[in-house]
Tab-separated table of C-alpha atoms (C1' of nucleotides) in Angstrom:
chain	number	residue	atom	x	y	z
D	973	MET	CA	5.302	-13.474	37.736
D	974	VAL	CA	1.789	-14.761	37.561
D	975	ASN	CA	0.652	-13.051	34.379
D	976	GLU	CA	3.785	-12.865	32.286
D	977	LYS	CA	2.102	-11.531	29.170
D	978	VAL	CA	-0.314	-8.651	29.378
D	979	GLY	CA	-2.604	-8.194	26.417
D	980	ARG	CA	-3.093	-11.915	26.233
D	981	ALA	CA	-6.132	-13.509	27.795
D	982	ALA	CA	-5.916	-13.362	31.558
D	983	ASN	CA	-5.734	-17.100	32.250
D	984	PRO	CA	-3.527	-18.941	29.790
D	985	GLY	CA	-4.910	-22.313	30.781
D	986	LYS	CA	-8.578	-21.355	30.928
D	987	ARG	CA	-9.465	-19.345	27.897
D	988	THR	CA	-12.932	-17.983	27.566
D	989	ARG	CA	-15.095	-19.623	24.959
D	990	LEU	CA	-17.504	-17.411	23.075
D	991	PRO	CA	-20.373	-18.054	20.696
D	992	ALA	CA	-19.418	-17.389	17.114
D	993	ALA	CA	-21.234	-14.101	16.724
D	994	GLU	CA	-19.642	-12.559	19.802
D	995	ARG	CA	-16.174	-13.825	18.967
D	996	ARG	CA	-16.525	-12.555	15.443
D	997	ALA	CA	-17.524	-9.141	16.687
D	998	GLN	CA	-14.694	-9.105	19.202
D	999	ILE	CA	-12.115	-10.056	16.583
D	1000	LEU	CA	-13.416	-7.274	14.375
D	1001	THR	CA	-13.115	-4.793	17.214
D	1002	VAL	CA	-9.511	-5.572	18.066
D	1003	ALA	CA	-8.578	-5.907	14.406
D	1004	ARG	CA	-10.032	-2.510	13.615
D	1005	ASP	CA	-8.130	-1.067	16.538
D	1006	LEU	CA	-4.818	-2.589	15.437
D	1007	PHE	CA	-5.359	-1.646	11.794
D	1008	VAL	CA	-5.981	1.944	12.763
D	1009	THR	CA	-3.128	2.244	15.242
D	1010	GLN	CA	-0.493	0.172	13.448
D	1011	GLY	CA	-1.662	-0.079	9.858
D	1012	PHE	CA	-2.769	-3.089	7.842
D	1013	GLU	CA	0.646	-4.640	7.198
D	1014	GLN	CA	1.964	-4.183	10.722
D	1015	ALA	CA	-1.093	-5.701	12.353
D	1016	SER	CA	-0.399	-9.392	11.876
D	1017	MET	CA	-2.867	-12.204	12.416
D	1018	ARG	CA	-0.782	-13.326	15.370
D	1019	ARG	CA	-0.978	-9.928	17.012
D	1020	ILE	CA	-4.693	-9.684	16.365
D	1021	ALA	CA	-5.215	-13.137	17.811
D	1022	ASP	CA	-3.080	-12.222	20.808
D	1023	ALA	CA	-5.152	-9.153	21.464
D	1024	ALA	CA	-8.316	-11.204	21.129
D	1025	GLY	CA	-7.017	-13.853	23.514
D	1026	ILE	CA	-7.091	-16.720	21.017
D	1027	THR	CA	-4.688	-18.405	18.638
D	1028	PRO	CA	-4.208	-17.089	15.097
D	1029	THR	CA	-5.854	-20.071	13.480
D	1030	ALA	CA	-9.061	-19.553	15.411
D	1031	ILE	CA	-9.589	-16.385	13.410
D	1032	TYR	CA	-9.898	-18.489	10.291
D	1033	ASP	CA	-13.026	-20.106	11.693
D	1034	HIS	CA	-14.685	-16.705	11.522
D	1035	PHE	CA	-13.005	-15.040	8.549
D	1036	ALA	CA	-11.688	-16.472	5.303
D	1037	ASP	CA	-8.420	-14.566	5.427
D	1038	LYS	CA	-6.828	-11.348	6.579
D	1039	GLU	CA	-8.375	-9.383	3.768
D	1040	ALA	CA	-11.821	-10.550	4.853
D	1041	LEU	CA	-11.243	-8.792	8.164
D	1042	LEU	CA	-10.724	-5.559	6.330
D	1043	THR	CA	-13.657	-6.208	4.059
D	1044	ALA	CA	-15.923	-6.566	7.058
D	1045	ILE	CA	-14.507	-3.421	8.595
D	1046	ALA	CA	-14.910	-1.619	5.302
D	1047	ALA	CA	-18.570	-2.562	5.191
D	1048	ASP	CA	-19.100	-0.623	8.404
D	1049	PHE	CA	-17.070	2.210	6.968
D	1050	PHE	CA	-19.333	2.408	3.945
D	1051	ASP	CA	-22.418	2.389	6.127
D	1052	GLY	CA	-20.990	5.301	8.080
D	1053	LEU	CA	-20.014	7.158	4.945
D	1054	VAL	CA	-23.464	6.830	3.436
D	1055	ALA	CA	-24.955	7.954	6.725
D	1056	ALA	CA	-22.606	10.915	6.882
D	1057	MET	CA	-23.594	11.938	3.383
D	1058	THR	CA	-27.305	11.464	3.874
D	1059	VAL	CA	-28.053	14.960	5.020
D	1060	PRO	CA	-31.723	15.802	5.382
D	1061	PRO	CA	-32.759	17.676	2.245
D	1062	ASP	CA	-33.874	20.644	4.248
D	1063	ALA	CA	-35.581	22.682	1.573
D	1064	ALA	CA	-35.470	25.802	3.692
D	1065	THR	CA	-31.719	26.311	3.342
D	1066	ASP	CA	-29.870	27.309	0.197
D	1067	PRO	CA	-29.837	24.283	-2.165
D	1068	LEU	CA	-26.200	24.947	-2.967
D	1069	ASP	CA	-25.441	24.500	0.705
D	1070	LEU	CA	-26.419	20.866	0.307
D	1071	LEU	CA	-23.552	20.258	-2.075
D	1072	ARG	CA	-21.238	22.185	0.190
D	1073	GLN	CA	-22.291	20.100	3.177
D	1074	LEU	CA	-21.959	16.910	1.171
D	1075	MET	CA	-18.328	17.574	0.394
D	1076	ILE	CA	-17.518	18.751	3.907
D	1077	ASN	CA	-19.025	15.603	5.348
D	1078	TYR	CA	-17.167	13.405	2.889
D	1079	VAL	CA	-13.792	14.908	3.688
D	1080	ARG	CA	-14.440	14.966	7.405
D	1081	TYR	CA	-15.561	11.371	7.495
D	1082	GLY	CA	-12.644	10.231	5.359
D	1083	LEU	CA	-10.113	11.948	7.575
D	1084	ALA	CA	-11.810	10.560	10.664
D	1085	HIS	CA	-11.321	7.006	9.362
D	1086	PRO	CA	-8.008	7.185	7.515
D	1087	ASN	CA	-7.203	3.488	7.625
D	1088	GLU	CA	-10.504	2.326	6.266
D	1089	TYR	CA	-10.432	5.111	3.713
D	1090	ARG	CA	-6.994	4.049	2.563
D	1091	LEU	CA	-8.237	0.519	2.243
D	1092	VAL	CA	-11.301	1.093	0.146
D	1093	PHE	CA	-10.273	4.116	-1.901
D	1094	MET	CA	-6.490	4.005	-2.094
D	1095	THR	CA	-5.582	0.369	-2.574
D	1096	SER	CA	-6.649	-1.979	-5.329
D	1097	LEU	CA	-7.596	-4.984	-3.264
D	1098	SER	CA	-9.172	-7.510	-5.552
D	1099	ARG	CA	-12.498	-7.537	-3.787
D	1100	PHE	CA	-12.922	-3.830	-4.198
D	1101	VAL	CA	-12.182	-3.668	-7.883
D	1102	PRO	CA	-14.221	-6.497	-9.321
D	1103	THR	CA	-15.003	-6.498	-12.980
D	1104	LEU	CA	-17.578	-3.792	-13.234
D	1105	GLY	CA	-19.533	-2.235	-15.986
D	1106	HIS	CA	-19.525	1.444	-16.666
D	1107	ARG	CA	-20.012	3.611	-13.570
D	1108	GLY	CA	-19.446	0.687	-11.235
D	1109	LEU	CA	-22.647	-1.070	-12.078
D	1110	PRO	CA	-21.963	-4.689	-11.235
D	1111	CYS	CA	-22.281	-7.170	-14.055
D	1112	ALA	CA	-24.556	-9.854	-12.641
D	1113	GLY	CA	-23.128	-13.327	-12.471
D	1114	GLU	CA	-19.500	-12.362	-12.796
D	1115	VAL	CA	-18.900	-11.355	-9.217
D	1116	PRO	CA	-19.774	-13.015	-5.886
D	1117	GLU	CA	-22.931	-11.680	-4.344
D	1118	ASP	CA	-21.412	-10.211	-1.183
D	1119	VAL	CA	-18.843	-8.313	-3.193
D	1120	VAL	CA	-21.568	-6.930	-5.399
D	1121	GLN	CA	-23.471	-5.783	-2.340
D	1122	LYS	CA	-20.420	-4.030	-0.969
D	1123	THR	CA	-19.658	-2.422	-4.277
D	1124	VAL	CA	-23.211	-1.209	-4.564
D	1125	LYS	CA	-22.950	0.212	-1.086
D	1126	ALA	CA	-19.722	1.880	-2.081
D	1127	MET	CA	-21.276	3.485	-5.105
D	1128	GLN	CA	-24.230	4.606	-3.065
D	1129	SER	CA	-22.304	7.459	-1.516
D	1130	PHE	CA	-21.240	8.527	-4.970
D	1131	GLY	CA	-24.835	8.253	-6.095
D	1132	ILE	CA	-25.895	10.673	-3.378
D	1133	LEU	CA	-23.375	13.172	-4.689
D	1134	GLN	CA	-24.428	12.614	-8.271
D	1135	THR	CA	-28.176	12.993	-7.747
D	1136	GLY	CA	-27.478	16.028	-5.590
D	1137	ILE	CA	-25.656	17.649	-8.464
D	1138	GLU	CA	-28.295	16.606	-10.981
D	1139	ARG	CA	-30.951	18.254	-8.856
D	1140	LEU	CA	-28.990	21.472	-8.784
D	1141	VAL	CA	-28.515	21.300	-12.527
D	1142	ALA	CA	-32.231	20.775	-13.013
D	1143	ALA	CA	-32.912	23.755	-10.791
D	1144	GLY	CA	-30.702	25.846	-13.027
D	1145	LEU	CA	-28.242	26.512	-10.221
D	1146	LEU	CA	-25.417	24.708	-11.990
D	1147	ARG	CA	-24.352	24.538	-15.607
D	1148	ALA	CA	-25.769	21.660	-17.612
D	1149	ASP	CA	-22.613	20.930	-19.633
D	1150	ASP	CA	-21.660	17.620	-18.148
D	1151	PRO	CA	-23.420	16.700	-14.887
D	1152	GLU	CA	-21.755	13.323	-14.794
D	1153	GLY	CA	-18.348	14.883	-15.227
D	1154	PHE	CA	-19.199	17.431	-12.539
D	1155	ALA	CA	-19.877	14.673	-10.049
D	1156	ASP	CA	-16.621	12.930	-10.929
D	1157	SER	CA	-14.709	16.172	-10.598
D	1158	VAL	CA	-16.229	17.051	-7.259
D	1159	TRP	CA	-15.420	13.597	-6.031
D	1160	ALA	CA	-11.874	13.855	-7.371
D	1161	MET	CA	-11.389	17.102	-5.477
D	1162	GLY	CA	-12.703	15.698	-2.228
D	1163	HIS	CA	-10.810	12.468	-2.629
D	1164	GLY	CA	-7.667	14.359	-3.547
D	1165	ILE	CA	-7.780	16.361	-0.334
D	1166	VAL	CA	-8.494	13.354	1.844
D	1167	SER	CA	-5.871	11.111	0.290
D	1168	LEU	CA	-3.155	13.748	0.233
D	1169	VAL	CA	-3.691	14.558	3.894
D	1170	ILE	CA	-3.759	10.862	4.763
D	1171	THR	CA	-0.477	10.104	3.041
D	1172	LYS	CA	1.408	13.323	3.619
D	1173	GLY	CA	-0.052	14.624	6.837
D	1174	ASP	CA	-1.913	17.885	7.200
D	1175	SER	CA	1.109	20.017	8.027
D	1176	ASN	CA	2.197	20.390	4.418
D	1177	PHE	CA	-0.946	21.989	3.136
D	1178	THR	CA	-3.385	24.776	3.618
D	1179	PRO	CA	-5.179	24.224	6.942
D	1180	ILE	CA	-7.871	21.699	6.241
D	1181	ASP	CA	-10.885	23.906	6.960
D	1182	ARG	CA	-9.683	26.697	4.729
D	1183	TRP	CA	-8.667	24.158	2.110
D	1184	ILE	CA	-12.147	22.668	1.988
D	1185	ASP	CA	-13.610	26.156	1.900
D	1186	THR	CA	-11.400	27.289	-0.951
D	1187	SER	CA	-12.004	24.094	-2.899
D	1188	ILE	CA	-15.741	24.263	-2.529
D	1189	GLY	CA	-15.658	27.912	-3.493
D	1190	ILE	CA	-13.786	27.089	-6.667
D	1191	LEU	CA	-16.110	24.208	-7.488
D	1192	MET	CA	-19.264	26.256	-6.906
D	1193	ASP	CA	-18.117	29.214	-8.950
D	1194	GLY	CA	-16.706	26.899	-11.583
D	1195	MET	CA	-19.955	25.027	-12.072
D	1196	ARG	CA	-22.285	28.028	-11.904
D	1197	PRO	CA	-23.983	29.135	-15.102
D	1198	ARG	CA	-22.012	31.994	-16.676
H	158	MET	CA	16.482	-30.381	-20.261
H	159	VAL	CA	19.614	-28.335	-20.375
H	160	ASN	CA	18.257	-25.076	-19.005
H	161	GLU	CA	15.707	-26.171	-16.464
H	162	LYS	CA	14.910	-22.712	-15.146
H	163	VAL	CA	14.142	-19.920	-17.536
H	164	GLY	CA	14.280	-16.431	-16.120
H	165	ARG	CA	17.360	-17.316	-14.205
H	166	ALA	CA	20.785	-16.480	-15.584
H	167	ALA	CA	21.546	-18.610	-18.584
H	168	ASN	CA	24.443	-20.594	-17.128
H	169	PRO	CA	23.866	-21.592	-13.529
H	170	GLY	CA	27.501	-22.500	-12.991
H	171	LYS	CA	29.057	-19.500	-14.676
H	172	ARG	CA	27.306	-16.386	-13.507
H	173	THR	CA	28.315	-13.107	-15.011
H	174	ARG	CA	30.099	-10.732	-12.740
H	175	LEU	CA	29.431	-7.072	-13.233
H	176	PRO	CA	31.005	-3.870	-11.929
H	177	ALA	CA	28.921	-2.268	-9.221
H	178	ALA	CA	27.509	0.541	-11.324
H	179	GLU	CA	26.265	-1.768	-14.048
H	180	ARG	CA	24.851	-4.302	-11.632
H	181	ARG	CA	23.102	-1.555	-9.712
H	182	ALA	CA	21.545	-0.224	-12.870
H	183	GLN	CA	20.506	-3.709	-13.961
H	184	ILE	CA	18.899	-4.464	-10.609
H	185	LEU	CA	16.988	-1.199	-10.825
H	186	THR	CA	15.785	-2.069	-14.306
H	187	VAL	CA	14.415	-5.486	-13.423
H	188	ALA	CA	13.058	-4.217	-10.100
H	189	ARG	CA	11.184	-1.406	-11.820
H	190	ASP	CA	9.801	-3.893	-14.278
H	191	LEU	CA	8.602	-6.280	-11.569
H	192	PHE	CA	7.196	-3.460	-9.430
H	193	VAL	CA	5.191	-2.193	-12.359
H	194	THR	CA	3.942	-5.564	-13.542
H	195	GLN	CA	3.357	-7.263	-10.183
H	196	GLY	CA	3.251	-4.474	-7.626
H	197	PHE	CA	5.583	-3.696	-4.756
H	198	GLU	CA	4.494	-6.428	-2.345
H	199	GLN	CA	4.333	-9.188	-4.922
H	200	ALA	CA	7.773	-8.448	-6.297
H	201	SER	CA	9.973	-10.079	-3.686
H	202	MET	CA	13.688	-9.662	-3.308
H	203	ARG	CA	14.078	-13.298	-4.302
H	204	ARG	CA	12.163	-12.801	-7.534
H	205	ILE	CA	14.055	-9.638	-8.315
H	206	ALA	CA	17.356	-11.411	-7.691
H	207	ASP	CA	16.244	-14.310	-9.863
H	208	ALA	CA	15.390	-11.998	-12.712
H	209	ALA	CA	18.741	-10.289	-12.303
H	210	GLY	CA	20.580	-13.602	-12.277
H	211	ILE	CA	22.054	-13.220	-8.788
H	212	THR	CA	21.171	-14.294	-5.269
H	213	PRO	CA	18.893	-12.126	-3.137
H	214	THR	CA	21.645	-11.118	-0.740
H	215	ALA	CA	23.762	-9.674	-3.527
H	216	ILE	CA	21.152	-6.939	-3.886
H	217	TYR	CA	22.006	-5.756	-0.390
H	218	ASP	CA	25.508	-4.892	-1.571
H	219	HIS	CA	23.972	-2.301	-3.837
H	220	PHE	CA	20.869	-1.183	-1.929
H	221	ALA	CA	20.219	-0.850	1.783
H	222	ASP	CA	16.856	-2.602	1.660
H	223	LYS	CA	13.832	-3.192	-0.508
H	224	GLU	CA	12.503	0.268	0.130
H	225	ALA	CA	15.753	1.742	-1.137
H	226	LEU	CA	15.046	0.150	-4.493
H	227	LEU	CA	11.789	2.028	-4.684
H	228	THR	CA	13.411	5.202	-3.465
H	229	ALA	CA	15.891	5.055	-6.315
H	230	ILE	CA	13.118	4.366	-8.797
H	231	ALA	CA	11.081	7.183	-7.336
H	232	ALA	CA	13.964	9.577	-7.838
H	233	ASP	CA	13.797	8.927	-11.570
H	234	PHE	CA	10.037	9.342	-11.412
H	235	PHE	CA	10.384	12.763	-9.822
H	236	ASP	CA	12.909	13.821	-12.428
H	237	GLY	CA	10.459	12.823	-15.115
H	238	LEU	CA	7.570	14.560	-13.399
H	239	VAL	CA	9.462	17.818	-13.064
H	240	ALA	CA	10.509	17.537	-16.680
H	241	ALA	CA	6.933	16.878	-17.742
H	242	MET	CA	5.755	19.929	-15.855
H	243	THR	CA	8.497	22.217	-17.058
H	244	VAL	CA	6.685	23.528	-20.074
H	245	PRO	CA	8.403	26.357	-21.925
H	246	PRO	CA	6.748	29.608	-20.784
H	247	ASP	CA	5.771	30.486	-24.326
H	248	ALA	CA	4.545	34.013	-23.805
H	249	ALA	CA	2.741	34.009	-27.122
H	250	THR	CA	-0.005	31.604	-26.022
H	251	ASP	CA	-2.759	32.352	-23.539
H	252	PRO	CA	-1.203	32.443	-20.048
H	253	LEU	CA	-4.136	30.468	-18.710
H	254	ASP	CA	-3.201	27.704	-21.137
H	255	LEU	CA	-0.040	27.222	-19.131
H	256	LEU	CA	-2.012	26.159	-16.097
H	257	ARG	CA	-4.194	23.966	-18.241
H	258	GLN	CA	-1.149	22.315	-19.770
H	259	LEU	CA	0.430	21.895	-16.349
H	260	MET	CA	-2.477	19.909	-15.058
H	261	ILE	CA	-2.826	17.843	-18.207
H	262	ASN	CA	0.840	16.935	-18.071
H	263	TYR	CA	0.625	16.048	-14.388
H	264	VAL	CA	-2.301	13.705	-14.850
H	265	ARG	CA	-0.876	12.168	-17.995
H	266	TYR	CA	2.496	11.531	-16.410
H	267	GLY	CA	0.951	10.104	-13.281
H	268	LEU	CA	-1.219	7.688	-15.224
H	269	ALA	CA	1.749	6.703	-17.369
H	270	HIS	CA	3.700	5.668	-14.265
H	271	PRO	CA	1.014	4.307	-11.943
H	272	ASN	CA	3.260	2.203	-9.762
H	273	GLU	CA	5.753	4.924	-9.016
H	274	TYR	CA	2.913	7.363	-8.526
H	275	ARG	CA	1.256	5.043	-6.046
H	276	LEU	CA	4.530	4.754	-4.219
H	277	VAL	CA	5.377	8.400	-3.794
H	278	PHE	CA	1.921	9.931	-3.548
H	279	MET	CA	-0.351	7.210	-2.231
H	280	THR	CA	1.652	5.382	0.417
H	281	SER	CA	3.246	6.752	3.554
H	282	LEU	CA	6.649	5.155	3.328
H	283	SER	CA	8.792	6.576	6.073
H	284	ARG	CA	11.390	8.086	3.803
H	285	PHE	CA	8.787	10.049	1.949
H	286	VAL	CA	7.103	11.540	4.965
H	287	PRO	CA	10.012	12.702	7.084
H	288	THR	CA	9.403	15.320	9.702
H	289	LEU	CA	8.930	18.393	7.630
H	290	GLY	CA	8.149	21.969	8.334
H	291	HIS	CA	5.231	23.795	6.834
H	292	ARG	CA	4.824	23.290	3.091
H	293	GLY	CA	7.325	20.462	3.041
H	294	LEU	CA	10.332	22.599	3.761
H	295	PRO	CA	12.831	20.193	5.272
H	296	CYS	CA	14.029	20.971	8.773
H	297	ALA	CA	17.802	20.827	8.483
H	298	GLY	CA	19.536	18.310	10.693
H	299	GLU	CA	16.518	16.183	11.427
H	300	VAL	CA	16.504	14.177	8.242
H	301	PRO	CA	19.261	12.400	6.272
H	302	GLU	CA	20.638	14.471	3.436
H	303	ASP	CA	19.571	12.217	0.565
H	304	VAL	CA	16.014	12.100	1.831
H	305	VAL	CA	15.968	15.876	2.057
H	306	GLN	CA	17.176	16.091	-1.532
H	307	LYS	CA	14.466	13.763	-2.725
H	308	THR	CA	11.821	15.595	-0.779
H	309	VAL	CA	12.970	18.871	-2.245
H	310	LYS	CA	12.799	17.319	-5.684
H	311	ALA	CA	9.312	16.093	-4.882
H	312	MET	CA	8.154	19.541	-3.864
H	313	GLN	CA	9.704	21.051	-6.944
H	314	SER	CA	6.868	19.905	-9.169
H	315	PHE	CA	4.408	21.445	-6.745
H	316	GLY	CA	6.507	24.589	-6.759
H	317	ILE	CA	6.126	24.839	-10.509
H	318	LEU	CA	2.374	24.693	-10.117
H	319	GLN	CA	2.389	27.203	-7.305
H	320	THR	CA	4.524	29.839	-9.023
H	321	GLY	CA	2.492	29.341	-12.165
H	322	ILE	CA	-0.642	30.202	-10.261
H	323	GLU	CA	0.992	33.119	-8.483
H	324	ARG	CA	2.000	34.576	-11.806
H	325	LEU	CA	-1.559	34.347	-13.064
H	326	VAL	CA	-2.792	35.982	-9.882
H	327	ALA	CA	-0.282	38.777	-10.318
H	328	ALA	CA	-1.443	39.253	-13.892
H	329	GLY	CA	-4.991	39.649	-12.623
H	330	LEU	CA	-6.168	36.572	-14.468
H	331	LEU	CA	-7.062	34.737	-11.274
H	332	ARG	CA	-8.631	35.861	-8.036
H	333	ALA	CA	-6.200	36.865	-5.292
H	334	ASP	CA	-8.159	35.356	-2.398
H	335	ASP	CA	-5.860	32.523	-1.482
H	336	PRO	CA	-3.183	31.677	-4.046
H	337	GLU	CA	-1.660	29.073	-1.794
H	338	GLY	CA	-5.025	27.407	-1.325
H	339	PHE	CA	-5.602	27.573	-5.068
H	340	ALA	CA	-2.431	25.632	-5.715
H	341	ASP	CA	-3.374	23.025	-3.133
H	342	SER	CA	-6.847	22.698	-4.605
H	343	VAL	CA	-5.600	22.334	-8.154
H	344	TRP	CA	-3.169	19.709	-6.997
H	345	ALA	CA	-5.906	17.926	-5.060
H	346	MET	CA	-8.059	17.814	-8.175
H	347	GLY	CA	-5.253	16.450	-10.342
H	348	HIS	CA	-4.153	14.010	-7.711
H	349	GLY	CA	-7.725	12.918	-7.112
H	350	ILE	CA	-8.209	12.045	-10.760
H	351	VAL	CA	-4.916	10.188	-11.029
H	352	SER	CA	-5.306	8.221	-7.830
H	353	LEU	CA	-8.929	7.286	-8.438
H	354	VAL	CA	-8.124	5.995	-11.903
H	355	ILE	CA	-5.100	4.111	-10.588
H	356	THR	CA	-7.049	2.332	-7.869
H	357	LYS	CA	-10.412	1.907	-9.549
H	358	GLY	CA	-9.547	1.728	-13.195
H	359	ASP	CA	-10.717	4.186	-15.811
H	360	SER	CA	-13.881	2.337	-16.763
H	361	ASN	CA	-15.881	3.647	-13.816
H	362	PHE	CA	-15.507	7.303	-14.587
H	363	THR	CA	-15.943	9.940	-17.197
H	364	PRO	CA	-13.472	9.238	-20.033
H	365	ILE	CA	-10.173	10.618	-18.864
H	366	ASP	CA	-9.753	13.336	-21.503
H	367	ARG	CA	-13.214	14.741	-20.927
H	368	TRP	CA	-12.717	14.425	-17.189
H	369	ILE	CA	-9.545	16.486	-17.287
H	370	ASP	CA	-11.246	18.990	-19.553
H	371	THR	CA	-14.262	19.352	-17.291
H	372	SER	CA	-12.107	19.609	-14.187
H	373	ILE	CA	-9.842	22.246	-15.648
H	374	GLY	CA	-12.870	24.144	-16.863
H	375	ILE	CA	-14.326	24.161	-13.371
H	376	LEU	CA	-11.023	25.188	-11.834
H	377	MET	CA	-10.461	28.013	-14.308
H	378	ASP	CA	-13.939	29.435	-14.001
H	379	GLY	CA	-13.840	28.942	-10.256
H	380	MET	CA	-10.624	30.878	-9.796
H	381	ARG	CA	-11.377	33.664	-12.232
H	382	PRO	CA	-12.092	37.111	-10.824
H	383	ARG	CA	-15.827	37.647	-10.570
E	320	DA	C1'	54.571	-13.737	-13.121
E	321	DC	C1'	53.089	-13.516	-8.725
E	322	DC	C1'	50.413	-12.102	-4.832
E	323	DG	C1'	47.522	-9.445	-1.868
E	324	DT	C1'	43.344	-7.237	-1.430
E	325	DA	C1'	39.036	-5.653	-2.099
E	326	DA	C1'	34.928	-6.020	-4.786
E	327	DA	C1'	31.319	-9.143	-6.146
E	328	DC	C1'	28.758	-12.681	-4.922
E	329	DT	C1'	27.103	-17.031	-2.193
E	330	DT	C1'	25.507	-20.177	1.627
E	331	DA	C1'	23.208	-20.700	5.750
E	332	DT	C1'	20.223	-18.960	8.809
E	333	DC	C1'	17.091	-15.967	11.647
E	334	DG	C1'	12.584	-14.344	12.926
E	335	DC	C1'	8.668	-13.086	10.857
E	336	DT	C1'	4.448	-13.550	7.810
E	337	DG	C1'	-0.311	-15.705	6.129
E	338	DT	C1'	-2.337	-20.012	5.908
E	339	DT	C1'	-3.630	-25.114	6.279
E	340	DA	C1'	-4.425	-29.914	8.076
E	341	DG	C1'	-5.709	-32.314	11.574
E	342	DG	C1'	-6.393	-33.031	16.548
E	343	DT	C1'	-8.656	-31.600	21.027
E	344	DT	C1'	-12.073	-29.893	24.232
E	345	DA	C1'	-16.181	-27.911	25.922
E	346	DG	C1'	-21.432	-27.156	25.809
E	347	DG	C1'	-25.656	-28.435	24.662
E	348	DT	C1'	-29.120	-32.088	22.977
E	349	DG	C1'	-31.384	-36.683	22.667
B	118	DC	C1'	-24.901	-40.833	29.988
B	119	DA	C1'	-23.603	-40.701	25.088
B	120	DC	C1'	-23.030	-38.095	21.307
B	121	DC	C1'	-22.167	-34.306	18.176
B	122	DT	C1'	-20.635	-30.255	16.722
B	123	DA	C1'	-18.980	-25.574	17.525
B	124	DA	C1'	-14.942	-23.474	19.162
B	125	DC	C1'	-10.408	-23.661	19.638
B	126	DC	C1'	-5.586	-25.515	19.546
B	127	DT	C1'	-0.836	-27.579	17.988
B	128	DA	C1'	2.318	-28.304	14.423
B	129	DA	C1'	3.831	-27.208	10.319
B	130	DC	C1'	4.579	-25.200	5.498
B	131	DA	C1'	6.232	-22.015	2.152
B	132	DG	C1'	7.549	-17.639	1.537
B	133	DC	C1'	9.075	-13.077	3.202
B	134	DG	C1'	13.025	-9.309	4.335
B	135	DA	C1'	17.272	-9.232	6.256
B	136	DT	C1'	22.035	-10.487	8.377
B	137	DA	C1'	26.598	-12.705	9.273
B	138	DA	C1'	30.124	-14.854	7.571
B	139	DG	C1'	32.339	-17.371	3.978
B	140	DT	C1'	33.972	-17.807	-0.961
B	141	DT	C1'	35.407	-16.546	-5.528
B	142	DT	C1'	36.977	-13.412	-8.985
B	143	DA	C1'	39.468	-9.600	-11.022
B	144	DC	C1'	42.863	-6.349	-10.912
B	145	DG	C1'	46.797	-3.276	-9.457
B	146	DG	C1'	51.435	-3.124	-7.529
B	147	DT	C1'	55.854	-5.177	-7.275
DNA sequence: ACCGTAAACTTATCGCTGTTAGGTTAGGTG
DNA sequence: CACCTAACCTAACAGCGATAAGTTTACGGT
């Protein structure tokens, strides 16, 4: 019995020492892995530290608390979401296809990152619901800068959806009743699908592809000028 | 300083002794209250016991574990939800109004009971996602009886929605493409609104009444025969 | 009136959690 | 070589859900 504990650092006596940036990145990597495989509650600081080959307290030199781990992970998630929703406005294709693609990408990306999605869109962690003005516009001075930045990033993906819809309205392809409400409704539909599948599994519903198709169909027809 | 601790039972030495049924009901009452005001994680067994005027362990004589408390509370929630969605099929009014009313009632009820809603529809507690067959039909023998019952109850509200839509399809008021998908999509929209407002607050979105209105409008127009 | 018994409740404790204070060690600079 | 600080550790705290085993209370049968 030389190495009694696997998953710990190889040499118990001689632990590797890393510069802060690398260690931070490594902690994030293993934390993300544990959060995804075991969930936020189950993945304890001790287990994360174990997987990283350090003691739990060392984590606190790189992150304020457990929530900060998730916040950092969520930041990456938002970047990916924005990227996924930034489809090239290829003018050649049908403009309505842009909206369709937007929603498909949103749902796909959400389901591909269920744990991060749950974190940022399905739990009211304090740092994700700061005191905001209408439409999530941060009220300057009330909220720490980094939180504001993250919130802005979060709203960015919604902004893409909203401006997309506004463009279609302007082009006369959608009704002009309530563009803002349209965006909220489209988001609600997409979010509803993602969150239901995340919590209840996909076996209880219409197969996801057909579901998205049907939903988009309803939305398109429902928002078209009569 | 006669009563040093408020919130505890009045007389520390002479605690009231209650028959099981009453105590159980009382525990449920204070637990529901704490869950709603402080959230599930924050409301600890010790705090619940304190508020009930007993020791934490006494709770375990009435409930298997903390989750069982929520399960019991959720059962009441489901009863209320089904009741809220069981609108009298008043044949005199527009049949499409039934669907409209169904969705309004769902959203309203969900927002009126955010903590229970979060529990049953936004978290994957094991007893709410047992191994189920397609469409949530319980596979007999695999799951404890009481869980099956609750799951059935849970699906009942969805069943109301589904049969409502099927009736409208049969009457030719809605397209016949994919009635099952329609029901899922309508639910996704309603659930999306409720869960977004629960996690993000209502200040970031279209005012709730207009939001519901817009959403229902889209759904109706989107499902109508072309 | 007594007594047994079971229901109702408690004490003590376990292993776990996130987190902190303060001490130690290694790597690089003057 | 001496020093300093970044990187990491040990020890510990308060609180968590949960269990085992002990105590008290009320009530039904004799």
